[in-house]
Tab-separated table of C-alpha atoms and ligand atoms in Angstrom:
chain	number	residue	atom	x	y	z
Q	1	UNK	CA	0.000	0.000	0.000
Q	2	UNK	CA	3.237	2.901	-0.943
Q	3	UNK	CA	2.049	2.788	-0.201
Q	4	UNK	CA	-1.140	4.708	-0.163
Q	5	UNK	CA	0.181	8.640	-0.589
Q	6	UNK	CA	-2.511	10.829	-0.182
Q	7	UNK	CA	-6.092	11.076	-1.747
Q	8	UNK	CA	-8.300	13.979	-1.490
Q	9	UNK	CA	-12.026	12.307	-0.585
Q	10	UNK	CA	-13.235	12.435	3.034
Q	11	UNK	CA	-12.620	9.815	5.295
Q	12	UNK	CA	-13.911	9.052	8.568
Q	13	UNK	CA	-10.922	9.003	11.599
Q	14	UNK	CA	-10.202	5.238	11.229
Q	15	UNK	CA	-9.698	2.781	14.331
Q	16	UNK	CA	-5.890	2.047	14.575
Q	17	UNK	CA	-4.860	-0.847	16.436
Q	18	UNK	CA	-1.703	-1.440	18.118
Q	19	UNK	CA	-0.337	1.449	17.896
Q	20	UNK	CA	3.386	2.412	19.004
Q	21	UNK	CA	6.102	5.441	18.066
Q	22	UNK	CA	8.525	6.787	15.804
Q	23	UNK	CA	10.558	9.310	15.776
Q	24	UNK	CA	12.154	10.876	12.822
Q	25	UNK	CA	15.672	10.551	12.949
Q	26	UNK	CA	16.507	11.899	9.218
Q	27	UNK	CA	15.202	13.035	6.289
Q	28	UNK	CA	15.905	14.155	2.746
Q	29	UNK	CA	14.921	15.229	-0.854
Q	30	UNK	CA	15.350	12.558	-3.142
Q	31	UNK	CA	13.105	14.310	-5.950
Q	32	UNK	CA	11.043	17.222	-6.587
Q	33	UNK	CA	8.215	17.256	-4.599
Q	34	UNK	CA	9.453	13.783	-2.719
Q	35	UNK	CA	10.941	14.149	0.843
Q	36	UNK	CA	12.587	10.457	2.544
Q	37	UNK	CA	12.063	9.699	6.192
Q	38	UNK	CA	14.195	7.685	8.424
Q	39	UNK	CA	12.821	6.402	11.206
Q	40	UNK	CA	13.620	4.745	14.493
Q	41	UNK	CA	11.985	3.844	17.979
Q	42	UNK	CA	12.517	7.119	20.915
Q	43	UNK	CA	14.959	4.182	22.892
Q	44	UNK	CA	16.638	3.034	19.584
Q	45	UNK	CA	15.257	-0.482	20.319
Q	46	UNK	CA	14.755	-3.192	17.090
Q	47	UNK	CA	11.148	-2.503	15.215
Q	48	UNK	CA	9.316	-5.285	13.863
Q	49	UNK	CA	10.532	-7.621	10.800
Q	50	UNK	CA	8.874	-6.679	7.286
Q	51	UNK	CA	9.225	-8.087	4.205
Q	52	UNK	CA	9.427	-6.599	0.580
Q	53	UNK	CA	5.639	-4.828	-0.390
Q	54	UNK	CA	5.149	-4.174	4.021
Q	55	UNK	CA	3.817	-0.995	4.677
Q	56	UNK	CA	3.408	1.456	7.595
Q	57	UNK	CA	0.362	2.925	9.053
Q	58	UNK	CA	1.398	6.344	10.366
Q	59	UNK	CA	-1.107	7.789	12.459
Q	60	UNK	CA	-0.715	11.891	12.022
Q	61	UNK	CA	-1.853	14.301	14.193
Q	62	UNK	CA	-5.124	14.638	12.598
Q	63	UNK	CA	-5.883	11.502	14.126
Q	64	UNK	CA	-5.603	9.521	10.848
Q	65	UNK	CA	-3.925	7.213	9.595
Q	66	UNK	CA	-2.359	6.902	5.989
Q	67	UNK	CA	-0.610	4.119	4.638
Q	68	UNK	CA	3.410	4.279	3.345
Q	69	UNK	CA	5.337	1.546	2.067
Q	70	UNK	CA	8.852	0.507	3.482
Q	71	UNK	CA	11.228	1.675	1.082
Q	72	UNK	CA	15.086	0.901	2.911
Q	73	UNK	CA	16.611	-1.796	4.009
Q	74	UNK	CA	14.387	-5.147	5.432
Q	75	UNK	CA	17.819	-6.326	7.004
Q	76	UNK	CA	17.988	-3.115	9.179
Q	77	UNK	CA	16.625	-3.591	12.406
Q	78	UNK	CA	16.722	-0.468	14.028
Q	79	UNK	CA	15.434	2.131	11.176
Q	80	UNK	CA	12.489	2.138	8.904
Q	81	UNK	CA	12.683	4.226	6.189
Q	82	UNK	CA	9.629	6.052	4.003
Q	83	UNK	CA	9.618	8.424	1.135
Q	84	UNK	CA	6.385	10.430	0.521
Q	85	UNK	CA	5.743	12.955	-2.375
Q	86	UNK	CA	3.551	16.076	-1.656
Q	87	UNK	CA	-0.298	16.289	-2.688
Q	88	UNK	CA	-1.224	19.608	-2.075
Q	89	UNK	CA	-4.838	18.515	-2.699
Q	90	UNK	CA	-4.575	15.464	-0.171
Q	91	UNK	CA	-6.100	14.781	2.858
Q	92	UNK	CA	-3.170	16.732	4.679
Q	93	UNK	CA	-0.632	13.867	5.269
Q	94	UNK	CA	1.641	14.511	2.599
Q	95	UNK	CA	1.356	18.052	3.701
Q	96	UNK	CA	2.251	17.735	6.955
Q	97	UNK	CA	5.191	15.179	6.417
Q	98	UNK	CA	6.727	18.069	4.725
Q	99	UNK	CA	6.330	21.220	5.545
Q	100	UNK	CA	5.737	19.919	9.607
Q	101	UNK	CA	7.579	16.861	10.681
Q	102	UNK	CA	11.231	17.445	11.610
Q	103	UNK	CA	14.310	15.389	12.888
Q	104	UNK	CA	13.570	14.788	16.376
Q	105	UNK	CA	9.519	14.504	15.832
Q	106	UNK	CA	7.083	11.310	17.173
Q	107	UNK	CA	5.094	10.124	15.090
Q	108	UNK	CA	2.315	6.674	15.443
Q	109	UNK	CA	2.520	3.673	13.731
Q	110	UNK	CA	0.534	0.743	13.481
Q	111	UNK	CA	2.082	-2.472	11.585
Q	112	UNK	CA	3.887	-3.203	9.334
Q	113	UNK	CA	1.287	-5.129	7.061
Q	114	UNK	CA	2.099	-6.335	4.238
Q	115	UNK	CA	-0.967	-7.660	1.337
Q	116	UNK	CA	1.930	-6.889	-2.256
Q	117	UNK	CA	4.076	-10.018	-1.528
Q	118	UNK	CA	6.591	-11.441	-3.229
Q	119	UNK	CA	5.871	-15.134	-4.826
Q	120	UNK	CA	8.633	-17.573	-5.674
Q	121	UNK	CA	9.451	-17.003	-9.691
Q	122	UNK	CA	12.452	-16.579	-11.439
Q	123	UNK	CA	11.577	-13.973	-13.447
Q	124	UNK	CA	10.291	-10.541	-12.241
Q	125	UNK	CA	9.249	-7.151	-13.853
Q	126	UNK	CA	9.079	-4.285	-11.759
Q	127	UNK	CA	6.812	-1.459	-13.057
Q	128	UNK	CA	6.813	1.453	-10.839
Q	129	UNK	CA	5.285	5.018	-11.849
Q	130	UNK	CA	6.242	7.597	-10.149
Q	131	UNK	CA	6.213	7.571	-6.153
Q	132	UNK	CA	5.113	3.799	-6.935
Q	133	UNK	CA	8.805	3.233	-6.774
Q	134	UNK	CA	8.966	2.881	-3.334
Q	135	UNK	CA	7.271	-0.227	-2.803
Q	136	UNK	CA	9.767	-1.792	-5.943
Q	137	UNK	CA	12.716	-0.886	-4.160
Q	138	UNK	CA	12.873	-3.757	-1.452
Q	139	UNK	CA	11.749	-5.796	-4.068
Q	140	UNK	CA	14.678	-5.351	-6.252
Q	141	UNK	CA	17.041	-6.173	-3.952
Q	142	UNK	CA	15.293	-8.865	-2.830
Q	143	UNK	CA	15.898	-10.385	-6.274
Q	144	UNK	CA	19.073	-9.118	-6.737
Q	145	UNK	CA	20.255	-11.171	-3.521
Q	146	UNK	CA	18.430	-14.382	-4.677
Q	147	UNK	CA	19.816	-14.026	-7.801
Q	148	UNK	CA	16.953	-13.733	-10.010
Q	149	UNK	CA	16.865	-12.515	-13.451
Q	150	UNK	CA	14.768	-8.938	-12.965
Q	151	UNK	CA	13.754	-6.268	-14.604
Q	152	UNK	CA	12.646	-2.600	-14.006
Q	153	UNK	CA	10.290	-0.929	-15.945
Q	154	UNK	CA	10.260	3.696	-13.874
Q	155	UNK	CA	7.634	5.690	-15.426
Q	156	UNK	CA	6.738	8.963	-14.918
Q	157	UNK	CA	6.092	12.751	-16.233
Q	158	UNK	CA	9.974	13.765	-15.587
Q	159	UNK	CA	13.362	12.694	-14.456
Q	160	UNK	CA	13.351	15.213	-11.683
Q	161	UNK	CA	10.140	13.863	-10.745
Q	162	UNK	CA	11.387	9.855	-10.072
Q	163	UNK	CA	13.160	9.168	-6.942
Q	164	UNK	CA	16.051	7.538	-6.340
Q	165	UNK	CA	16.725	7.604	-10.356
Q	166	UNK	CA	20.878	8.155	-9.599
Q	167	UNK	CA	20.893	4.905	-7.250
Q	168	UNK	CA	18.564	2.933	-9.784
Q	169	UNK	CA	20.563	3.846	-13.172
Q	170	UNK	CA	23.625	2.651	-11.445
Q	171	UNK	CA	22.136	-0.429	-11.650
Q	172	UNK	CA	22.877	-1.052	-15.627
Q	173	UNK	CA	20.128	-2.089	-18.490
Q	174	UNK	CA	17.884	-3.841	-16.293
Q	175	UNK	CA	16.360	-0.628	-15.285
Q	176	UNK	CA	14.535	1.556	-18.267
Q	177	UNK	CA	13.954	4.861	-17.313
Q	178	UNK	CA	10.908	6.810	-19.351
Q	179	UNK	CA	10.359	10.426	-17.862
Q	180	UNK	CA	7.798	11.719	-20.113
Q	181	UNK	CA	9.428	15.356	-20.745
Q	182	UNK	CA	11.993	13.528	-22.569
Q	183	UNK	CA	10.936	10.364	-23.871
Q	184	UNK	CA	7.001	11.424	-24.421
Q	185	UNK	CA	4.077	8.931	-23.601
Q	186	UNK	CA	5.329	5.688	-22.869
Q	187	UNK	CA	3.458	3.114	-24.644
Q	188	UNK	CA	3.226	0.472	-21.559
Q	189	UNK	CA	2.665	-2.614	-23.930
Q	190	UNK	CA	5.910	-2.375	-24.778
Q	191	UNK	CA	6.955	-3.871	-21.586
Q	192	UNK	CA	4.620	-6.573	-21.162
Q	193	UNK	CA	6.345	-9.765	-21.075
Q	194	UNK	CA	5.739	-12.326	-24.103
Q	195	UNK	CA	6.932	-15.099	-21.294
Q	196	UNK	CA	4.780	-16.927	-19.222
Q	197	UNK	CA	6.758	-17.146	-16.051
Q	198	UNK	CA	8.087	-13.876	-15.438
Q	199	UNK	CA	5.510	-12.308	-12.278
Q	200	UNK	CA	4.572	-9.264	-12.906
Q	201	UNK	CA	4.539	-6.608	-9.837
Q	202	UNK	CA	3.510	-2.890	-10.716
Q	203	UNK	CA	2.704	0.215	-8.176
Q	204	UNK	CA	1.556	3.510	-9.469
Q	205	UNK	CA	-1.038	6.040	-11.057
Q	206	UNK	CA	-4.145	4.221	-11.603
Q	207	UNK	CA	-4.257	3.884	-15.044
Q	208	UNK	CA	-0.757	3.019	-15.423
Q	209	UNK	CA	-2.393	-0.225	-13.289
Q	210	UNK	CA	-5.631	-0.374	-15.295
Q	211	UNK	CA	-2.993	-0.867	-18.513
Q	212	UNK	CA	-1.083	-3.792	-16.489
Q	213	UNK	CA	-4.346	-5.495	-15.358
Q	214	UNK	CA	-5.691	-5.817	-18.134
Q	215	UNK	CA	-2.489	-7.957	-19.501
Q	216	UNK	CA	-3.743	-10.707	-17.260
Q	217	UNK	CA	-4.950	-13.002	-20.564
Q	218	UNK	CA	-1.523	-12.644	-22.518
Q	219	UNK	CA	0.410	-13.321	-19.552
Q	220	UNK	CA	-1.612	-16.152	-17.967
Q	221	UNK	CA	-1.570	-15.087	-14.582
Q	222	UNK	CA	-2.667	-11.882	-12.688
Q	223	UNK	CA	-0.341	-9.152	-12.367
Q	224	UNK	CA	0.335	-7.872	-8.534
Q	225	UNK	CA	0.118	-4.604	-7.408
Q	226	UNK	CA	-0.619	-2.074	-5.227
Q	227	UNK	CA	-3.151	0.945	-5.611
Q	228	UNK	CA	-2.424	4.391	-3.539
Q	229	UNK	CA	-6.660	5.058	-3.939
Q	230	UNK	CA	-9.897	2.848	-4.450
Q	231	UNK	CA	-10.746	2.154	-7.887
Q	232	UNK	CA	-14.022	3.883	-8.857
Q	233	UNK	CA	-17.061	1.473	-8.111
Q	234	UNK	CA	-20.365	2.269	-9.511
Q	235	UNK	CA	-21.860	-1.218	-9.500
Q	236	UNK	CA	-25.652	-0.962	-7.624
Q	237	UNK	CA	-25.398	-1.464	-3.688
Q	238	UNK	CA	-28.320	-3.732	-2.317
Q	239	UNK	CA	-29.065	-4.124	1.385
Q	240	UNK	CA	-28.479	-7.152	2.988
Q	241	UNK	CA	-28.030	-8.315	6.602
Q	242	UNK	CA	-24.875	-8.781	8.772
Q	243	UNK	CA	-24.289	-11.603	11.289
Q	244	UNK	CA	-21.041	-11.203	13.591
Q	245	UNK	CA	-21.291	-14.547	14.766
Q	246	UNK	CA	-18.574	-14.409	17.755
Q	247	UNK	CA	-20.762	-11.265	19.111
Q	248	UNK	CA	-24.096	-12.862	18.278
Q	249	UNK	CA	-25.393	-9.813	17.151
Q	250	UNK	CA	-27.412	-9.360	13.615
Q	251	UNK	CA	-28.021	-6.352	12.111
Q	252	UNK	CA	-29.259	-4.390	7.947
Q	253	UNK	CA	-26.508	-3.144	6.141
Q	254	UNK	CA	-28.344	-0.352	4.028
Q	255	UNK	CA	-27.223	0.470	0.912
Q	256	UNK	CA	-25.789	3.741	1.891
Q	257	UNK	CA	-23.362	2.152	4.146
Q	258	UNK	CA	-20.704	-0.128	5.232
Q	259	UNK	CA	-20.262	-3.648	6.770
Q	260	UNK	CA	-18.250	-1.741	8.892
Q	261	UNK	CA	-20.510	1.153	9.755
Q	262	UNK	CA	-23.469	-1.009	10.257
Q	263	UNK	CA	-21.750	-3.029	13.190
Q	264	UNK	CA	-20.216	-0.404	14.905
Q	265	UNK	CA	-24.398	1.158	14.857
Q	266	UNK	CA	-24.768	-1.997	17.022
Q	267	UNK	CA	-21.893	-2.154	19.106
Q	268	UNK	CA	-19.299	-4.480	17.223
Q	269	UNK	CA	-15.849	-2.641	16.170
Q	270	UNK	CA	-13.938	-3.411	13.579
Q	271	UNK	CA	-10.567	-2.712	13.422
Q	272	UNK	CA	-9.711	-0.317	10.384
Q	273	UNK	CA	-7.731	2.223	8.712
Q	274	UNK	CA	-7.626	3.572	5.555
Q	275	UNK	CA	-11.443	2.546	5.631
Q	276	UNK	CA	-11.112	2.157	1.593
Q	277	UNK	CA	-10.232	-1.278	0.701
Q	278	UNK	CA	-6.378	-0.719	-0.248
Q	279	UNK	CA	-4.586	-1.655	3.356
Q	280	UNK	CA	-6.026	-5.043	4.288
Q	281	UNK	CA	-6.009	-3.985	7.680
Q	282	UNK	CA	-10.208	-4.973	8.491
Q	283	UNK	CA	-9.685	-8.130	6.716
Q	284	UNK	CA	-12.162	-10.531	8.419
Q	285	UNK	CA	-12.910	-14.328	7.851
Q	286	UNK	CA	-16.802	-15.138	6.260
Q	287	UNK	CA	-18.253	-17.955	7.583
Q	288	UNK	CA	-21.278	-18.047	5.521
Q	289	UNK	CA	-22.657	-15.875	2.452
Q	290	UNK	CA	-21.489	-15.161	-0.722
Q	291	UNK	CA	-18.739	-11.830	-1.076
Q	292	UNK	CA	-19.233	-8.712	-3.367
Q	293	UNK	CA	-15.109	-8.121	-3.259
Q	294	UNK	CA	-15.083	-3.890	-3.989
Q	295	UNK	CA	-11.287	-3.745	-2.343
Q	296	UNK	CA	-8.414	-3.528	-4.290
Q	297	UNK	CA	-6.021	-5.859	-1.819
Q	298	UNK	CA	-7.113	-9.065	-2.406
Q	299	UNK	CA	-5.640	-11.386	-4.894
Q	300	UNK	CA	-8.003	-13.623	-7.680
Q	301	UNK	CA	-7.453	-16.375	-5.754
Q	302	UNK	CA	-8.361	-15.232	-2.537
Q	303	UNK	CA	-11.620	-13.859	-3.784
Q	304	UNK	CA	-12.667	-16.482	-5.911
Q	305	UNK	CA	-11.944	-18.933	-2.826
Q	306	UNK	CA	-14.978	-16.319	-0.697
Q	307	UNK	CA	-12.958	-17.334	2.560
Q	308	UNK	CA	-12.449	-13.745	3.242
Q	309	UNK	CA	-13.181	-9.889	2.977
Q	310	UNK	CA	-12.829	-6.371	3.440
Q	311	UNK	CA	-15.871	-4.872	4.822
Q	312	UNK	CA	-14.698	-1.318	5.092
Q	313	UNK	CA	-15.990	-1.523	1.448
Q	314	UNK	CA	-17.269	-4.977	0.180
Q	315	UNK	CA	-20.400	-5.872	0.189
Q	316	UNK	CA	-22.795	-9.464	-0.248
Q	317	UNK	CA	-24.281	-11.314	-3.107
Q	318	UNK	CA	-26.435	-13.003	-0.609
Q	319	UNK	CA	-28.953	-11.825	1.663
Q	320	UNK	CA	-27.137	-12.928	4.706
Q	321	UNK	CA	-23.298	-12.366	5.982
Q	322	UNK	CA	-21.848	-14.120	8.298
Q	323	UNK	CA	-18.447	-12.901	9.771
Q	324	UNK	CA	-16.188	-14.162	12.025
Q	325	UNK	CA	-16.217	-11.433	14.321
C	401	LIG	FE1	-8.063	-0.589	4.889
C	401	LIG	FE2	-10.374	-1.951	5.156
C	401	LIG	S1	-9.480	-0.536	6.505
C	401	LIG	S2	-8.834	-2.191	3.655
């Protein structure tokens, strides 16, 4: 979830769970517009373990939280490490990260969480647009170290725009660059893959990863990725009725509102936080009832199977939901 930078419609002040401090120990430009956090626990002591496509929830002031991915080193205990470019017309996050926070600053954090894993192939392409490059860059030397034969596809509307673009030339032909103020519009079908078994990851603008979904057919699997926003849904929303069978309680979901919303009307919480389907952080087991997946975390699989959903946004086929809750 980068991942999620910012996104400019209303959201209500999410639940955070387990939530614990930061404090910024560095930061730096590393494009326009892009600023790169470092940071550590107030006593120095290790954080938690992530792996490649983990994100952070940072809580801001605002009582918020958004979602960043972890963009440093996984084998460094002791510092996490962020970069976030500014959206004037965000929610404020971006905003504050930099024009307010400074070295020295706490900041909340919930996780990491990770839902843009890695899967065993031999072959990867990395397409990363923009600020979507942060995500990508634990992922590259992830296959760097295990040896496998990668490639990097950076998009975006300039070379002063794409962070990190010294450190990721340096790498040799793997990477291609295309910064649109040189190169013009990059025709993304260029990169898709004619084989099979490379895996495809991509992170960006949204219709950078409308153009990579949709090369699901050709490539015979589903590409993974990882949206900053939820993908427009207009599809009809029916009412239906909510069981949270741990609670015992039962209770409408109208059409005007959310699994989520619905139980906490009756007294059950559910734990959230960018309450728009693209952290995985309310994902809760379904015991009975058919899902209407409207997130944009899960994996084909994982909704096809039904086992599971995100009821900050999904909905039901059925008439009846039961969660495990
Ligand atoms: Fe983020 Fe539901 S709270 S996916």
């Amino acid at each position: 979830m980068t991942t999620t930078q910012d996104d400019a419609r209303p959201q209500p002040a999410p639940a955070v769970a387990g939530v614990r401090t930061l404090v910024v120990d560095a930061r730096r430009e590393v494009a326009e517009d892009t600023v790169e956090l470092t940071l550590r626990r107030p006593d120095g002591a290790r954080l938690p373990d992530w792996a490649p496509g983990a994100h952070l929830d940072l809580v801001l002031p605002d009582g918020r939280s958004r979602q960043y991915s972890l963009c440093g080193d996984r084998w460094d205990a002791h510092t996490y490490r962020i970069a976030v470019r500014r959206e004037a017309q965000g929610r404020g996050g971006s905003v504050y990260l930099h024009d307010e926070a400074q070295i020295g600053d706490r900041l909340e954090f919930a996780g990491p969480r990770n839902n843009f894993r890695m899967t065993p192939a031999p072959r990867v392409l990395l397409i990363a647009g923009g600020i979507g490059i942060t995500p990508m860059l634990p992922m590259l030397h992830q296959a760097i170290a295990l040896e496998l034969d990668w490639r990097l596809a950076y998009l975006g509307r300039s070379r002063a725009s794409l962070p990190y673009l010294d450190e990721l030339e340096a790498l040799g032909d793997r990477v291609t660059v295309h910064a649109k103020d040189v190169d013009g519009r990059a025709d993304l079908d260029s990169f898709r893959p004619d084989d099979p078994a490379v895996q495809v990851y991509a992170c960006g603008p949204e219709r950078m990863l409308d153009a990579v979904e949709a090369w699901a057919p050709a490539l015979g699997h589903a590409p993974r990725m990882e949206r900053f926003a939820a993908r427009a849904d207009d599809r009809p929303r029916t009412p239906f009725e909510v069981v949270a069978a741990r609670s015992g309680v039962a209770t409408p979901v109208g059409a005007d509102e959310t699994i989520v919303a619905a139980l906490r009307r009756v007294g059950v919480d559910v734990i959230t936080s960018c309450a728009q389907g693209v952290c995985g952080t309310c994902e809760t087991n379904v015991l009975e009832g058919t899902p209407d997946h409207r997130d944009s975390v899960l994996d084909e699989r994982s909704r096809d199977e039904g086992a599971c959903l995100l009821p900050c946004v999904s909905r039901c086929l059925d008439r009846r939901l039961v969660l495990d809750l």
